């Protein structure tokens, strides 16, 4: 069953003063799809989340809409590496716990679990970036920010999983780095509605606008006609 998004009107009203995107500039906007990997989606995987499977059609629909409007689509993959500076601190990986040991093993680059789910609509021209921290902006390699700089992007639209972890972290850090951030309510996933909605509410208050796929499609249709804000 897909998430039921419940964003309080008072949060929308208060957050509007800081984040209220009413138009998009396709030349300055990028869709960033967070970690739609087998490890987070497929049944039987260590971090399998059925809600991530539920949002697959919405994410693909969004990616198609962005490409059609001439906006870049960037995909990330959560990745484990042992070599500094990419390695996480040892205390964050307690390998004595079987689930942690399994997760570390399967999230290394090149494993089947690490790969993007085959049901995702990834175009040949779409950049795919390995990230080594929850926030795609905090990775020591700096690949996301470098890609956005090359594209001259000023606005990031965030979809993927988990709403309350990597999506949220990326939106917050993007905001602090000067990017306008939009989280897509029906194209983000967390294990429960409670986590999903809490993350969206806190993001809406301070760090990001929150919109639906349909609302973004509407903005993109106007952006093609020359309207711009982001």
Short mmCIF file of C-alpha atoms in Angstrom, two decimals, residues 135-227:
data_model
loop_
_atom_site.label_atom_id
_atom_site.label_comp_id
_atom_site.label_asym_id
_atom_site.label_seq_id
_atom_site.Cartn_x
_atom_site.Cartn_y
_atom_site.Cartn_z
CA UNK A 135 23.41 13.30 2.39
CA UNK A 136 24.46 13.33 -1.24
CA UNK A 137 26.13 16.69 -0.54
CA UNK A 138 28.27 15.44 2.36
CA UNK A 139 30.15 12.80 0.38
CA UNK A 140 33.91 13.44 0.44
CA UNK A 141 34.09 12.93 -3.33
CA UNK A 142 31.73 15.91 -3.88
CA UNK A 143 30.32 14.36 -7.05
CA UNK A 144 26.76 15.69 -6.74
CA UNK A 145 27.72 19.31 -6.21
CA UNK A 146 30.25 19.08 -9.05
CA UNK A 147 27.55 17.71 -11.36
CA UNK A 148 25.10 20.44 -10.36
CA UNK A 149 27.77 23.11 -10.88
CA UNK A 150 28.47 21.80 -14.38
CA UNK A 151 24.74 21.94 -15.12
CA UNK A 152 24.46 25.40 -13.50
CA UNK A 153 21.54 24.07 -11.46
CA UNK A 154 20.08 26.25 -8.74
CA UNK A 155 17.05 24.14 -7.81
CA UNK A 156 16.98 20.45 -6.85
CA UNK A 157 13.88 18.29 -6.86
CA UNK A 158 14.34 15.26 -4.60
CA UNK A 159 12.67 11.86 -4.96
CA UNK A 160 13.60 8.37 -3.75
CA UNK A 161 14.26 6.70 -0.44
CA UNK A 162 14.36 7.03 2.49
CA UNK A 163 12.24 10.15 2.94
CA UNK A 164 13.45 10.60 6.52
CA UNK A 165 17.12 9.75 5.97
CA UNK A 166 18.96 10.29 2.69
CA UNK A 167 16.25 12.38 1.00
CA UNK A 168 15.82 14.61 4.03
CA UNK A 169 19.58 14.96 4.59
CA UNK A 170 20.17 15.89 0.97
CA UNK A 171 17.37 18.50 1.02
CA UNK A 172 18.69 20.11 4.20
CA UNK A 173 22.27 20.29 3.02
CA UNK A 174 21.21 21.49 -0.41
CA UNK A 175 19.24 24.30 1.20
CA UNK A 176 22.22 25.31 3.33
CA UNK A 177 24.46 25.31 0.26
CA UNK A 178 22.12 27.72 -1.50
CA UNK A 179 19.99 25.45 -3.66
CA UNK A 180 16.21 25.71 -3.69
CA UNK A 181 14.97 22.28 -2.65
CA UNK A 182 11.68 20.54 -3.39
CA UNK A 183 10.76 17.15 -1.94
CA UNK A 184 8.22 15.12 -3.92
CA UNK A 185 5.66 13.74 -1.47
CA UNK A 186 4.36 10.88 -3.61
CA UNK A 187 7.77 9.99 -5.08
CA UNK A 188 9.59 9.58 -1.75
CA UNK A 189 9.37 6.54 0.51
CA UNK A 190 10.04 5.59 4.13
CA UNK A 191 9.18 2.37 5.97
CA UNK A 192 6.10 3.92 7.64
CA UNK A 193 3.68 6.79 7.08
CA UNK A 194 4.72 8.24 10.43
CA UNK A 195 8.37 8.57 9.38
CA UNK A 196 7.47 9.76 5.88
CA UNK A 197 5.10 12.48 7.06
CA UNK A 198 7.30 13.65 9.92
CA UNK A 199 10.19 14.17 7.51
CA UNK A 200 8.03 16.03 5.00
CA UNK A 201 6.58 18.27 7.70
CA UNK A 202 9.98 19.25 9.11
CA UNK A 203 11.37 19.83 5.63
CA UNK A 204 8.38 21.99 4.69
CA UNK A 205 8.81 24.15 7.77
CA UNK A 206 12.43 25.10 7.16
CA UNK A 207 14.32 23.53 4.28
CA UNK A 208 12.20 22.66 1.26
CA UNK A 209 8.95 23.02 -0.57
CA UNK A 210 6.88 19.81 -0.77
CA UNK A 211 4.96 19.06 -3.95
CA UNK A 212 3.36 16.11 -5.73
CA UNK A 213 4.33 14.62 -9.06
CA UNK A 214 1.22 16.17 -10.65
CA UNK A 215 2.07 19.62 -9.28
CA UNK A 216 5.58 19.39 -10.68
CA UNK A 217 4.29 18.26 -14.07
CA UNK A 218 2.11 21.37 -14.09
CA UNK A 219 5.08 23.61 -13.24
CA UNK A 220 7.18 21.93 -15.94
CA UNK A 221 4.47 22.55 -18.53
CA UNK A 222 4.62 26.27 -17.75
CA UNK A 223 8.41 26.25 -17.60
CA UNK A 224 8.48 25.07 -21.21
CA UNK A 225 6.66 28.29 -22.04
CA UNK A 226 9.35 30.40 -20.43
CA UNK A 227 8.23 30.94 -16.85
#
